[in-house]
Amino acid sequence: LNAVLPKYFNLNKKIPSVGSDVYAIGTPLDSNLHSTVSKGIISGTREESSKSLIQSDVNILPGNSGGPLITKNGDVVGIAVSGLVINNTSQGINFFIPISDALSALNVTYSQ
């Protein structure tokens, strides 16, 4: 793939609807795998310990945490935080902090 990534991505505080295509960019398992892109869909939204999470089947692994969840338009909508693992096997259920919550926690103001 001959692609050039932008220097930065736009942020979108609106969570995409269930079924929307999304992509995760990260460094799964090893730094030699940097800039890995995986594709999935929004599976739902969840509440855990009074915090909102975006659920997706987009593949993430240890090392992806903190990487962006982006839409097909290249807008960041979330940040990778965790995946469901049972007996050391990923279950394809992964969670992302909505970008609006991340900005709020960091006390960062962003307007589109």
mmCIF file with all atom_site columns, C-alpha atoms in Angstrom:
data_model
loop_
_atom_site.group_PDB
_atom_site.id
_atom_site.type_symbol
_atom_site.label_atom_id
_atom_site.label_alt_id
_atom_site.label_comp_id
_atom_site.label_asym_id
_atom_site.label_entity_id
_atom_site.label_seq_id
_atom_site.pdbx_PDB_ins_code
_atom_site.Cartn_x
_atom_site.Cartn_y
_atom_site.Cartn_z
_atom_site.occupancy
_atom_site.B_iso_or_equiv
_atom_site.pdbx_formal_charge
_atom_site.auth_seq_id
_atom_site.auth_comp_id
_atom_site.auth_asym_id
_atom_site.auth_atom_id
_atom_site.pdbx_PDB_model_num
ATOM 1   C CA . LEU A 1 1   ? 0.000   0.000   0.000  1.00 0.00 ? 1   LEU A CA 1
ATOM 2   C CA . ASN A 1 2   ? 1.488   3.305   -1.068 1.00 0.00 ? 2   ASN A CA 1
ATOM 3   C CA . ALA A 1 3   ? -0.154  5.747   1.358  1.00 0.00 ? 3   ALA A CA 1
ATOM 4   C CA . VAL A 1 4   ? 0.798   8.933   3.138  1.00 0.00 ? 4   VAL A CA 1
ATOM 5   C CA . LEU A 1 5   ? -0.746  9.484   6.553  1.00 0.00 ? 5   LEU A CA 1
ATOM 6   C CA . PRO A 1 6   ? -1.662  13.031  7.545  1.00 0.00 ? 6   PRO A CA 1
ATOM 7   C CA . LYS A 1 7   ? 0.479   14.847  10.078 1.00 0.00 ? 7   LYS A CA 1
ATOM 8   C CA . TYR A 1 8   ? -2.560  14.934  12.358 1.00 0.00 ? 8   TYR A CA 1
ATOM 9   C CA . PHE A 1 9   ? -6.154  13.757  12.301 1.00 0.00 ? 9   PHE A CA 1
ATOM 10  C CA . ASN A 1 10  ? -9.367  15.695  12.832 1.00 0.00 ? 10  ASN A CA 1
ATOM 11  C CA . LEU A 1 11  ? -11.296 14.854  15.975 1.00 0.00 ? 11  LEU A CA 1
ATOM 12  C CA . ASN A 1 12  ? -15.004 14.030  15.914 1.00 0.00 ? 12  ASN A CA 1
ATOM 13  C CA . LYS A 1 13  ? -16.834 14.052  19.239 1.00 0.00 ? 13  LYS A CA 1
ATOM 14  C CA . LYS A 1 14  ? -19.840 12.207  17.792 1.00 0.00 ? 14  LYS A CA 1
ATOM 15  C CA . ILE A 1 15  ? -19.750 8.435   18.277 1.00 0.00 ? 15  ILE A CA 1
ATOM 16  C CA . PRO A 1 16  ? -20.479 6.683   14.970 1.00 0.00 ? 16  PRO A CA 1
ATOM 17  C CA . SER A 1 17  ? -23.615 4.561   14.777 1.00 0.00 ? 17  SER A CA 1
ATOM 18  C CA . VAL A 1 18  ? -23.566 0.797   15.307 1.00 0.00 ? 18  VAL A CA 1
ATOM 19  C CA . GLY A 1 19  ? -22.381 -0.901  12.128 1.00 0.00 ? 19  GLY A CA 1
ATOM 20  C CA . SER A 1 20  ? -20.162 1.996   11.015 1.00 0.00 ? 20  SER A CA 1
ATOM 21  C CA . ASP A 1 21  ? -16.728 1.094   9.659  1.00 0.00 ? 21  ASP A CA 1
ATOM 22  C CA . VAL A 1 22  ? -13.803 2.089   11.879 1.00 0.00 ? 22  VAL A CA 1
ATOM 23  C CA . TYR A 1 23  ? -10.046 1.557   11.852 1.00 0.00 ? 23  TYR A CA 1
ATOM 24  C CA . ALA A 1 24  ? -7.474  1.246   14.618 1.00 0.00 ? 24  ALA A CA 1
ATOM 25  C CA . ILE A 1 25  ? -3.861  2.294   14.183 1.00 0.00 ? 25  ILE A CA 1
ATOM 26  C CA . GLY A 1 26  ? -1.262  1.061   16.610 1.00 0.00 ? 26  GLY A CA 1
ATOM 27  C CA . THR A 1 27  ? 1.776   -0.973  17.483 1.00 0.00 ? 27  THR A CA 1
ATOM 28  C CA . PRO A 1 28  ? 0.507   -4.430  18.454 1.00 0.00 ? 28  PRO A CA 1
ATOM 29  C CA . LEU A 1 29  ? 2.822   -6.721  20.424 1.00 0.00 ? 29  LEU A CA 1
ATOM 30  C CA . ASP A 1 30  ? 6.148   -5.399  19.116 1.00 0.00 ? 30  ASP A CA 1
ATOM 31  C CA . SER A 1 31  ? 7.607   -2.066  17.990 1.00 0.00 ? 31  SER A CA 1
ATOM 32  C CA . ASN A 1 32  ? 8.545   -3.680  14.666 1.00 0.00 ? 32  ASN A CA 1
ATOM 33  C CA . LEU A 1 33  ? 4.792   -3.789  13.933 1.00 0.00 ? 33  LEU A CA 1
ATOM 34  C CA . HIS A 1 34  ? 4.334   -0.019  14.266 1.00 0.00 ? 34  HIS A CA 1
ATOM 35  C CA . SER A 1 35  ? 1.669   1.747   12.169 1.00 0.00 ? 35  SER A CA 1
ATOM 36  C CA . THR A 1 36  ? -0.468  -1.392  11.844 1.00 0.00 ? 36  THR A CA 1
ATOM 37  C CA . VAL A 1 37  ? -4.006  -0.661  10.634 1.00 0.00 ? 37  VAL A CA 1
ATOM 38  C CA . SER A 1 38  ? -6.954  -2.947  11.323 1.00 0.00 ? 38  SER A CA 1
ATOM 39  C CA . LYS A 1 39  ? -10.587 -2.570  10.262 1.00 0.00 ? 39  LYS A CA 1
ATOM 40  C CA . GLY A 1 40  ? -13.833 -3.341  12.063 1.00 0.00 ? 40  GLY A CA 1
ATOM 41  C CA . ILE A 1 41  ? -17.229 -1.925  12.916 1.00 0.00 ? 41  ILE A CA 1
ATOM 42  C CA . ILE A 1 42  ? -18.808 -0.176  15.865 1.00 0.00 ? 42  ILE A CA 1
ATOM 43  C CA . SER A 1 43  ? -20.550 -2.967  17.788 1.00 0.00 ? 43  SER A CA 1
ATOM 44  C CA . GLY A 1 44  ? -22.157 -0.806  20.497 1.00 0.00 ? 44  GLY A CA 1
ATOM 45  C CA . THR A 1 45  ? -21.546 1.496   23.406 1.00 0.00 ? 45  THR A CA 1
ATOM 46  C CA . ARG A 1 46  ? -21.112 0.387   27.005 1.00 0.00 ? 46  ARG A CA 1
ATOM 47  C CA . GLU A 1 47  ? -20.883 1.850   30.491 1.00 0.00 ? 47  GLU A CA 1
ATOM 48  C CA . GLU A 1 48  ? -18.199 0.559   32.843 1.00 0.00 ? 48  GLU A CA 1
ATOM 49  C CA . SER A 1 49  ? -17.638 2.101   36.270 1.00 0.00 ? 49  SER A CA 1
ATOM 50  C CA . SER A 1 50  ? -19.702 5.144   35.184 1.00 0.00 ? 50  SER A CA 1
ATOM 51  C CA . LYS A 1 51  ? -17.487 5.634   32.127 1.00 0.00 ? 51  LYS A CA 1
ATOM 52  C CA . SER A 1 52  ? -18.625 5.427   28.503 1.00 0.00 ? 52  SER A CA 1
ATOM 53  C CA . LEU A 1 53  ? -16.857 3.065   26.116 1.00 0.00 ? 53  LEU A CA 1
ATOM 54  C CA . ILE A 1 54  ? -17.145 2.447   22.393 1.00 0.00 ? 54  ILE A CA 1
ATOM 55  C CA . GLN A 1 55  ? -17.253 -1.285  21.611 1.00 0.00 ? 55  GLN A CA 1
ATOM 56  C CA . SER A 1 56  ? -15.823 -2.546  18.335 1.00 0.00 ? 56  SER A CA 1
ATOM 57  C CA . ASP A 1 57  ? -14.629 -5.754  16.724 1.00 0.00 ? 57  ASP A CA 1
ATOM 58  C CA . VAL A 1 58  ? -11.667 -3.904  15.198 1.00 0.00 ? 58  VAL A CA 1
ATOM 59  C CA . ASN A 1 59  ? -8.619  -5.982  16.111 1.00 0.00 ? 59  ASN A CA 1
ATOM 60  C CA . ILE A 1 60  ? -6.407  -4.569  18.864 1.00 0.00 ? 60  ILE A CA 1
ATOM 61  C CA . LEU A 1 61  ? -3.725  -6.288  20.917 1.00 0.00 ? 61  LEU A CA 1
ATOM 62  C CA . PRO A 1 62  ? -1.415  -5.290  23.774 1.00 0.00 ? 62  PRO A CA 1
ATOM 63  C CA . GLY A 1 63  ? 0.594   -2.348  22.492 1.00 0.00 ? 63  GLY A CA 1
ATOM 64  C CA . ASN A 1 64  ? -2.390  -0.796  20.698 1.00 0.00 ? 64  ASN A CA 1
ATOM 65  C CA . SER A 1 65  ? -3.523  0.992   23.876 1.00 0.00 ? 65  SER A CA 1
ATOM 66  C CA . GLY A 1 66  ? -3.589  4.740   23.353 1.00 0.00 ? 66  GLY A CA 1
ATOM 67  C CA . GLY A 1 67  ? -3.851  4.418   19.577 1.00 0.00 ? 67  GLY A CA 1
ATOM 68  C CA . PRO A 1 68  ? -6.645  6.138   17.653 1.00 0.00 ? 68  PRO A CA 1
ATOM 69  C CA . LEU A 1 69  ? -9.959  4.702   16.521 1.00 0.00 ? 69  LEU A CA 1
ATOM 70  C CA . ILE A 1 70  ? -10.775 6.488   13.281 1.00 0.00 ? 70  ILE A CA 1
ATOM 71  C CA . THR A 1 71  ? -13.719 6.636   10.877 1.00 0.00 ? 71  THR A CA 1
ATOM 72  C CA . LYS A 1 72  ? -13.534 6.006   7.137  1.00 0.00 ? 72  LYS A CA 1
ATOM 73  C CA . ASN A 1 73  ? -13.236 9.812   6.802  1.00 0.00 ? 73  ASN A CA 1
ATOM 74  C CA . GLY A 1 74  ? -10.106 9.808   8.968  1.00 0.00 ? 74  GLY A CA 1
ATOM 75  C CA . ASP A 1 75  ? -11.721 11.424  12.023 1.00 0.00 ? 75  ASP A CA 1
ATOM 76  C CA . VAL A 1 76  ? -10.516 10.235  15.438 1.00 0.00 ? 76  VAL A CA 1
ATOM 77  C CA . VAL A 1 77  ? -13.526 9.155   17.517 1.00 0.00 ? 77  VAL A CA 1
ATOM 78  C CA . GLY A 1 78  ? -11.818 7.161   20.257 1.00 0.00 ? 78  GLY A CA 1
ATOM 79  C CA . ILE A 1 79  ? -8.659  5.900   21.903 1.00 0.00 ? 79  ILE A CA 1
ATOM 80  C CA . ALA A 1 80  ? -7.879  2.183   22.332 1.00 0.00 ? 80  ALA A CA 1
ATOM 81  C CA . VAL A 1 81  ? -8.078  1.145   25.965 1.00 0.00 ? 81  VAL A CA 1
ATOM 82  C CA . SER A 1 82  ? -8.741  -2.605  26.295 1.00 0.00 ? 82  SER A CA 1
ATOM 83  C CA . GLY A 1 83  ? -9.862  -5.834  24.731 1.00 0.00 ? 83  GLY A CA 1
ATOM 84  C CA . LEU A 1 84  ? -11.652 -8.869  26.116 1.00 0.00 ? 84  LEU A CA 1
ATOM 85  C CA . VAL A 1 85  ? -9.184  -11.742 26.507 1.00 0.00 ? 85  VAL A CA 1
ATOM 86  C CA . ILE A 1 86  ? -10.092 -15.183 27.844 1.00 0.00 ? 86  ILE A CA 1
ATOM 87  C CA . ASN A 1 87  ? -7.382  -17.810 28.383 1.00 0.00 ? 87  ASN A CA 1
ATOM 88  C CA . ASN A 1 88  ? -4.877  -15.589 26.526 1.00 0.00 ? 88  ASN A CA 1
ATOM 89  C CA . THR A 1 89  ? -7.138  -15.482 23.466 1.00 0.00 ? 89  THR A CA 1
ATOM 90  C CA . SER A 1 90  ? -8.612  -12.242 22.101 1.00 0.00 ? 90  SER A CA 1
ATOM 91  C CA . GLN A 1 91  ? -12.384 -12.478 21.823 1.00 0.00 ? 91  GLN A CA 1
ATOM 92  C CA . GLY A 1 92  ? -12.778 -9.757  19.170 1.00 0.00 ? 92  GLY A CA 1
ATOM 93  C CA . ILE A 1 93  ? -14.556 -7.458  21.627 1.00 0.00 ? 93  ILE A CA 1
ATOM 94  C CA . ASN A 1 94  ? -12.514 -4.308  22.127 1.00 0.00 ? 94  ASN A CA 1
ATOM 95  C CA . PHE A 1 95  ? -13.117 -1.016  23.887 1.00 0.00 ? 95  PHE A CA 1
ATOM 96  C CA . PHE A 1 96  ? -12.221 2.594   23.169 1.00 0.00 ? 96  PHE A CA 1
ATOM 97  C CA . ILE A 1 97  ? -12.578 5.777   25.197 1.00 0.00 ? 97  ILE A CA 1
ATOM 98  C CA . PRO A 1 98  ? -14.704 8.282   23.239 1.00 0.00 ? 98  PRO A CA 1
ATOM 99  C CA . ILE A 1 99  ? -12.471 11.175  22.157 1.00 0.00 ? 99  ILE A CA 1
ATOM 100 C CA . SER A 1 100 ? -14.839 13.674  23.826 1.00 0.00 ? 100 SER A CA 1
ATOM 101 C CA . ASP A 1 101 ? -14.310 11.950  27.196 1.00 0.00 ? 101 ASP A CA 1
ATOM 102 C CA . ALA A 1 102 ? -10.539 11.827  26.686 1.00 0.00 ? 102 ALA A CA 1
ATOM 103 C CA . LEU A 1 103 ? -10.438 15.551  25.907 1.00 0.00 ? 103 LEU A CA 1
ATOM 104 C CA . SER A 1 104 ? -12.600 16.307  28.928 1.00 0.00 ? 104 SER A CA 1
ATOM 105 C CA . ALA A 1 105 ? -10.387 14.226  31.248 1.00 0.00 ? 105 ALA A CA 1
ATOM 106 C CA . LEU A 1 106 ? -7.330  16.078  29.943 1.00 0.00 ? 106 LEU A CA 1
ATOM 107 C CA . ASN A 1 107 ? -9.139  19.433  30.248 1.00 0.00 ? 107 ASN A CA 1
ATOM 108 C CA . VAL A 1 108 ? -8.533  20.104  26.543 1.00 0.00 ? 108 VAL A CA 1
ATOM 109 C CA . THR A 1 109 ? -10.934 22.325  24.645 1.00 0.00 ? 109 THR A CA 1
ATOM 110 C CA . TYR A 1 110 ? -11.542 21.401  21.022 1.00 0.00 ? 110 TYR A CA 1
ATOM 111 C CA . SER A 1 111 ? -14.103 22.871  18.635 1.00 0.00 ? 111 SER A CA 1
ATOM 112 C CA . GLN A 1 112 ? -14.694 21.734  15.096 1.00 0.00 ? 112 GLN A CA 1
#
